[in-house]
């Protein structure tokens, strides 16, 4: 691999290595880093920790990545390889399947909701493939390029917004060693009761008393997604 660190990460990785390296590869680095983040969170990822887990010299990973920003790109690309659409789906089935798969991916790798802005915007090959698949699904519907991209980004934003809240709830439950939503609501009850006693939120109070799907996050996600797709179909006539 050339030493030109000014070139994009993915260009550097596609260059042939000057000599075979049996003990280390970008794939092995990504797999190891993802395993650390899945188990302990992004804060546990350091280049020194990574080298120790790989069983290599502290500077060895720098032959592939210039630092943590590059490493995060490798990690994101590695997990996004799991997002692939079956053939033969129409635009709605394609975007719905992609949204559901992305939710499952973010639940499996909760650190994806905690990425830095740069890492969230990283243009990795597998993320580009996901975008390409979404745009292909919308192609041929007589939509202009701007509208196609807006539809894709709108669905993607819904997924990340929904998972941001879901991940926050899950993190609080885990950090406080709670058994689930009921215990979390018990923890919040004193403050919630104060709000309800003010009489300012009667509709919210009705929700608290009558809702039966407070912890059914899959149902909540699916309903919101279908409402969004219904809106897109109606607005664009597709």
PDB file of N, CA and C in Angstrom, residues 40-98:
ATOM      1  N   UNK A  40     -18.571  -2.872  23.820  1.00  0.00           N
ATOM      2  CA  UNK A  40     -18.217  -1.862  24.815  1.00  0.00           C
ATOM      3  C   UNK A  40     -18.506  -0.422  24.406  1.00  0.00           C
ATOM      4  N   UNK A  41     -18.956  -0.199  23.172  1.00  0.00           N
ATOM      5  CA  UNK A  41     -19.255   1.153  22.716  1.00  0.00           C
ATOM      6  C   UNK A  41     -18.069   1.801  22.011  1.00  0.00           C
ATOM      7  N   UNK A  42     -18.360   2.904  21.328  1.00  0.00           N
ATOM      8  CA  UNK A  42     -17.332   3.581  20.539  1.00  0.00           C
ATOM      9  C   UNK A  42     -16.187   4.111  21.401  1.00  0.00           C
ATOM     10  N   UNK A  43     -16.487   4.477  22.639  1.00  0.00           N
ATOM     11  CA  UNK A  43     -15.440   5.045  23.489  1.00  0.00           C
ATOM     12  C   UNK A  43     -14.323   4.041  23.777  1.00  0.00           C
ATOM     13  N   UNK A  44     -14.613   2.765  23.596  1.00  0.00           N
ATOM     14  CA  UNK A  44     -13.587   1.739  23.850  1.00  0.00           C
ATOM     15  C   UNK A  44     -12.615   1.587  22.682  1.00  0.00           C
ATOM     16  N   UNK A  45     -12.926   2.214  21.560  1.00  0.00           N
ATOM     17  CA  UNK A  45     -12.090   2.080  20.373  1.00  0.00           C
ATOM     18  C   UNK A  45     -10.935   3.073  20.428  1.00  0.00           C
ATOM     19  N   UNK A  46      -9.719   2.552  20.536  1.00  0.00           N
ATOM     20  CA  UNK A  46      -8.498   3.337  20.371  1.00  0.00           C
ATOM     21  C   UNK A  46      -7.577   2.532  19.478  1.00  0.00           C
ATOM     22  N   UNK A  47      -6.645   3.207  18.844  1.00  0.00           N
ATOM     23  CA  UNK A  47      -5.713   2.496  17.961  1.00  0.00           C
ATOM     24  C   UNK A  47      -4.846   1.522  18.761  1.00  0.00           C
ATOM     25  N   UNK A  48      -4.489   1.898  19.986  1.00  0.00           N
ATOM     26  CA  UNK A  48      -3.677   0.996  20.810  1.00  0.00           C
ATOM     27  C   UNK A  48      -4.479  -0.238  21.210  1.00  0.00           C
ATOM     28  N   UNK A  49      -5.741  -0.030  21.608  1.00  0.00           N
ATOM     29  CA  UNK A  49      -6.600  -1.171  21.964  1.00  0.00           C
ATOM     30  C   UNK A  49      -6.808  -2.080  20.757  1.00  0.00           C
ATOM     31  N   UNK A  50      -7.016  -1.472  19.605  1.00  0.00           N
ATOM     32  CA  UNK A  50      -7.213  -2.246  18.387  1.00  0.00           C
ATOM     33  C   UNK A  50      -5.995  -3.113  18.083  1.00  0.00           C
ATOM     34  N   UNK A  51      -4.816  -2.522  18.169  1.00  0.00           N
ATOM     35  CA  UNK A  51      -3.583  -3.283  17.906  1.00  0.00           C
ATOM     36  C   UNK A  51      -3.432  -4.441  18.889  1.00  0.00           C
ATOM     37  N   UNK A  52      -3.769  -4.194  20.147  1.00  0.00           N
ATOM     38  CA  UNK A  52      -3.672  -5.255  21.150  1.00  0.00           C
ATOM     39  C   UNK A  52      -4.621  -6.406  20.825  1.00  0.00           C
ATOM     40  N   UNK A  53      -5.857  -6.083  20.438  1.00  0.00           N
ATOM     41  CA  UNK A  53      -6.829  -7.125  20.101  1.00  0.00           C
ATOM     42  C   UNK A  53      -6.396  -7.902  18.851  1.00  0.00           C
ATOM     43  N   UNK A  54      -5.726  -7.217  17.945  1.00  0.00           N
ATOM     44  CA  UNK A  54      -5.262  -7.865  16.719  1.00  0.00           C
ATOM     45  C   UNK A  54      -3.979  -8.663  16.947  1.00  0.00           C
ATOM     46  N   UNK A  55      -3.303  -8.384  18.054  1.00  0.00           N
ATOM     47  CA  UNK A  55      -2.052  -9.061  18.332  1.00  0.00           C
ATOM     48  C   UNK A  55      -0.912  -8.597  17.453  1.00  0.00           C
ATOM     49  N   UNK A  56      -0.915  -7.290  17.129  1.00  0.00           N
ATOM     50  CA  UNK A  56       0.127  -6.733  16.265  1.00  0.00           C
ATOM     51  C   UNK A  56       0.776  -5.554  16.973  1.00  0.00           C
ATOM     52  N   UNK A  57       1.845  -5.049  16.382  1.00  0.00           N
ATOM     53  CA  UNK A  57       2.535  -3.893  16.943  1.00  0.00           C
ATOM     54  C   UNK A  57       1.609  -2.673  16.927  1.00  0.00           C
ATOM     55  N   UNK A  58       1.763  -1.761  17.890  1.00  0.00           N
ATOM     56  CA  UNK A  58       0.860  -0.605  17.985  1.00  0.00           C
ATOM     57  C   UNK A  58       0.732   0.209  16.704  1.00  0.00           C
ATOM     58  N   UNK A  59       1.803   0.276  15.919  1.00  0.00           N
ATOM     59  CA  UNK A  59       1.754   1.090  14.700  1.00  0.00           C
ATOM     60  C   UNK A  59       1.266   0.307  13.483  1.00  0.00           C
ATOM     61  N   UNK A  60       1.113  -0.993  13.601  1.00  0.00           N
ATOM     62  CA  UNK A  60       0.761  -1.803  12.432  1.00  0.00           C
ATOM     63  C   UNK A  60      -0.555  -1.389  11.756  1.00  0.00           C
ATOM     64  N   UNK A  61      -1.637  -1.098  12.510  1.00  0.00           N
ATOM     65  CA  UNK A  61      -2.883  -0.705  11.836  1.00  0.00           C
ATOM     66  C   UNK A  61      -2.758   0.564  11.004  1.00  0.00           C
ATOM     67  N   UNK A  62      -1.762   1.408  11.325  1.00  0.00           N
ATOM     68  CA  UNK A  62      -1.602   2.659  10.583  1.00  0.00           C
ATOM     69  C   UNK A  62      -1.160   2.424   9.148  1.00  0.00           C
ATOM     70  N   UNK A  63      -0.770   1.203   8.805  1.00  0.00           N
ATOM     71  CA  UNK A  63      -0.494   0.904   7.401  1.00  0.00           C
ATOM     72  C   UNK A  63      -1.778   0.929   6.584  1.00  0.00           C
ATOM     73  N   UNK A  64      -2.915   0.816   7.265  1.00  0.00           N
ATOM     74  CA  UNK A  64      -4.202   0.772   6.575  1.00  0.00           C
ATOM     75  C   UNK A  64      -5.067   1.989   6.863  1.00  0.00           C
ATOM     76  N   UNK A  65      -5.028   2.488   8.075  1.00  0.00           N
ATOM     77  CA  UNK A  65      -5.853   3.636   8.453  1.00  0.00           C
ATOM     78  C   UNK A  65      -4.968   4.690   9.088  1.00  0.00           C
ATOM     79  N   UNK A  66      -5.284   5.956   8.815  1.00  0.00           N
ATOM     80  CA  UNK A  66      -4.445   7.031   9.336  1.00  0.00           C
ATOM     81  C   UNK A  66      -4.826   7.445  10.749  1.00  0.00           C
ATOM     82  N   UNK A  67      -5.957   6.956  11.233  1.00  0.00           N
ATOM     83  CA  UNK A  67      -6.407   7.305  12.571  1.00  0.00           C
ATOM     84  C   UNK A  67      -7.836   6.842  12.789  1.00  0.00           C
ATOM     85  N   UNK A  68      -8.475   7.368  13.824  1.00  0.00           N
ATOM     86  CA  UNK A  68      -9.800   6.884  14.199  1.00  0.00           C
ATOM     87  C   UNK A  68     -10.865   7.232  13.167  1.00  0.00           C
ATOM     88  N   UNK A  69     -10.726   8.374  12.489  1.00  0.00           N
ATOM     89  CA  UNK A  69     -11.713   8.716  11.464  1.00  0.00           C
ATOM     90  C   UNK A  69     -11.744   7.667  10.357  1.00  0.00           C
ATOM     91  N   UNK A  70     -10.576   7.274   9.883  1.00  0.00           N
ATOM     92  CA  UNK A  70     -10.503   6.212   8.878  1.00  0.00           C
ATOM     93  C   UNK A  70     -11.060   4.903   9.425  1.00  0.00           C
ATOM     94  N   UNK A  71     -10.748   4.618  10.671  1.00  0.00           N
ATOM     95  CA  UNK A  71     -11.206   3.375  11.280  1.00  0.00           C
ATOM     96  C   UNK A  71     -12.732   3.329  11.340  1.00  0.00           C
ATOM     97  N   UNK A  72     -13.354   4.442  11.709  1.00  0.00           N
ATOM     98  CA  UNK A  72     -14.816   4.485  11.758  1.00  0.00           C
ATOM     99  C   UNK A  72     -15.412   4.253  10.370  1.00  0.00           C
ATOM    100  N   UNK A  73     -14.771   4.793   9.344  1.00  0.00           N
ATOM    101  CA  UNK A  73     -15.249   4.552   7.979  1.00  0.00           C
ATOM    102  C   UNK A  73     -15.185   3.059   7.637  1.00  0.00           C
ATOM    103  N   UNK A  74     -14.095   2.427   8.010  1.00  0.00           N
ATOM    104  CA  UNK A  74     -13.971   0.979   7.780  1.00  0.00           C
ATOM    105  C   UNK A  74     -15.079   0.216   8.492  1.00  0.00           C
ATOM    106  N   UNK A  75     -15.356   0.592   9.728  1.00  0.00           N
ATOM    107  CA  UNK A  75     -16.382  -0.082  10.524  1.00  0.00           C
ATOM    108  C   UNK A  75     -17.765   0.090   9.906  1.00  0.00           C
ATOM    109  N   UNK A  76     -18.086   1.323   9.513  1.00  0.00           N
ATOM    110  CA  UNK A  76     -19.382   1.584   8.895  1.00  0.00           C
ATOM    111  C   UNK A  76     -19.533   0.784   7.612  1.00  0.00           C
ATOM    112  N   UNK A  77     -18.504   0.803   6.796  1.00  0.00           N
ATOM    113  CA  UNK A  77     -18.571   0.054   5.537  1.00  0.00           C
ATOM    114  C   UNK A  77     -18.744  -1.434   5.789  1.00  0.00           C
ATOM    115  N   UNK A  78     -18.066  -1.936   6.807  1.00  0.00           N
ATOM    116  CA  UNK A  78     -18.130  -3.363   7.125  1.00  0.00           C
ATOM    117  C   UNK A  78     -19.548  -3.793   7.480  1.00  0.00           C
ATOM    118  N   UNK A  79     -20.238  -3.038   8.321  1.00  0.00           N
ATOM    119  CA  UNK A  79     -21.574  -3.460   8.736  1.00  0.00           C
ATOM    120  C   UNK A  79     -22.618  -3.176   7.656  1.00  0.00           C
ATOM    121  N   UNK A  80     -22.402  -2.142   6.851  1.00  0.00           N
ATOM    122  CA  UNK A  80     -23.363  -1.838   5.784  1.00  0.00           C
ATOM    123  C   UNK A  80     -23.319  -2.859   4.653  1.00  0.00           C
ATOM    124  N   UNK A  81     -22.337  -3.729   4.653  1.00  0.00           N
ATOM    125  CA  UNK A  81     -22.305  -4.798   3.652  1.00  0.00           C
ATOM    126  C   UNK A  81     -23.498  -5.729   3.799  1.00  0.00           C
ATOM    127  N   UNK A  82     -24.143  -5.721   4.967  1.00  0.00           N
ATOM    128  CA  UNK A  82     -25.298  -6.596   5.206  1.00  0.00           C
ATOM    129  C   UNK A  82     -26.579  -6.071   4.571  1.00  0.00           C
ATOM    130  N   UNK A  83     -26.586  -4.824   4.094  1.00  0.00           N
ATOM    131  CA  UNK A  83     -27.798  -4.242   3.520  1.00  0.00           C
ATOM    132  C   UNK A  83     -27.833  -4.493   2.012  1.00  0.00           C
ATOM    133  N   UNK A  84     -28.623  -5.436   1.612  1.00  0.00           N
ATOM    134  CA  UNK A  84     -28.763  -5.756   0.195  1.00  0.00           C
ATOM    135  C   UNK A  84     -30.220  -6.061  -0.114  1.00  0.00           C
ATOM    136  N   UNK A  85     -30.762  -5.446  -1.159  1.00  0.00           N
ATOM    137  CA  UNK A  85     -32.165  -5.631  -1.520  1.00  0.00           C
ATOM    138  C   UNK A  85     -32.347  -6.820  -2.450  1.00  0.00           C
ATOM    139  N   UNK A  86     -33.390  -7.601  -2.231  1.00  0.00           N
ATOM    140  CA  UNK A  86     -33.722  -8.657  -3.189  1.00  0.00           C
ATOM    141  C   UNK A  86     -34.156  -8.034  -4.512  1.00  0.00           C
ATOM    142  N   UNK A  87     -34.027  -8.772  -5.579  1.00  0.00           N
ATOM    143  CA  UNK A  87     -34.461  -8.281  -6.886  1.00  0.00           C
ATOM    144  C   UNK A  87     -35.975  -8.401  -7.022  1.00  0.00           C
ATOM    145  N   UNK A  88     -36.535  -7.601  -7.915  1.00  0.00           N
ATOM    146  CA  UNK A  88     -37.941  -7.742  -8.256  1.00  0.00           C
ATOM    147  C   UNK A  88     -38.917  -6.974  -7.388  1.00  0.00           C
ATOM    148  N   UNK A  89     -38.422  -6.117  -6.484  1.00  0.00           N
ATOM    149  CA  UNK A  89     -39.312  -5.345  -5.623  1.00  0.00           C
ATOM    150  C   UNK A  89     -39.679  -4.022  -6.295  1.00  0.00           C
ATOM    151  N   UNK A  90     -40.896  -3.537  -6.038  1.00  0.00           N
ATOM    152  CA  UNK A  90     -41.241  -2.215  -6.550  1.00  0.00           C
ATOM    153  C   UNK A  90     -40.624  -1.158  -5.634  1.00  0.00           C
ATOM    154  N   UNK A  91     -40.845   0.126  -5.955  1.00  0.00           N
ATOM    155  CA  UNK A  91     -40.160   1.190  -5.227  1.00  0.00           C
ATOM    156  C   UNK A  91     -40.516   1.171  -3.744  1.00  0.00           C
ATOM    157  N   UNK A  92     -41.816   0.955  -3.439  1.00  0.00           N
ATOM    158  CA  UNK A  92     -42.247   0.991  -2.052  1.00  0.00           C
ATOM    159  C   UNK A  92     -41.689  -0.196  -1.275  1.00  0.00           C
ATOM    160  N   UNK A  93     -41.771  -1.377  -1.847  1.00  0.00           N
ATOM    161  CA  UNK A  93     -41.227  -2.562  -1.178  1.00  0.00           C
ATOM    162  C   UNK A  93     -39.728  -2.413  -0.968  1.00  0.00           C
ATOM    163  N   UNK A  94     -39.041  -1.807  -1.946  1.00  0.00           N
ATOM    164  CA  UNK A  94     -37.589  -1.623  -1.844  1.00  0.00           C
ATOM    165  C   UNK A  94     -37.231  -0.691  -0.700  1.00  0.00           C
ATOM    166  N   UNK A  95     -37.895   0.478  -0.637  1.00  0.00           N
ATOM    167  CA  UNK A  95     -37.569   1.440   0.420  1.00  0.00           C
ATOM    168  C   UNK A  95     -37.998   0.925   1.781  1.00  0.00           C
ATOM    169  N   UNK A  96     -39.115   0.207   1.829  1.00  0.00           N
ATOM    170  CA  UNK A  96     -39.564  -0.348   3.107  1.00  0.00           C
ATOM    171  C   UNK A  96     -38.590  -1.417   3.604  1.00  0.00           C
ATOM    172  N   UNK A  97     -38.173  -2.299   2.700  1.00  0.00           N
ATOM    173  CA  UNK A  97     -37.229  -3.352   3.073  1.00  0.00           C
ATOM    174  C   UNK A  97     -35.912  -2.750   3.536  1.00  0.00           C
ATOM    175  N   UNK A  98     -35.445  -1.732   2.815  1.00  0.00           N
ATOM    176  CA  UNK A  98     -34.191  -1.080   3.180  1.00  0.00           C
ATOM    177  C   UNK A  98     -34.301  -0.413   4.551  1.00  0.00           C
TER     178      UNK A  98
END
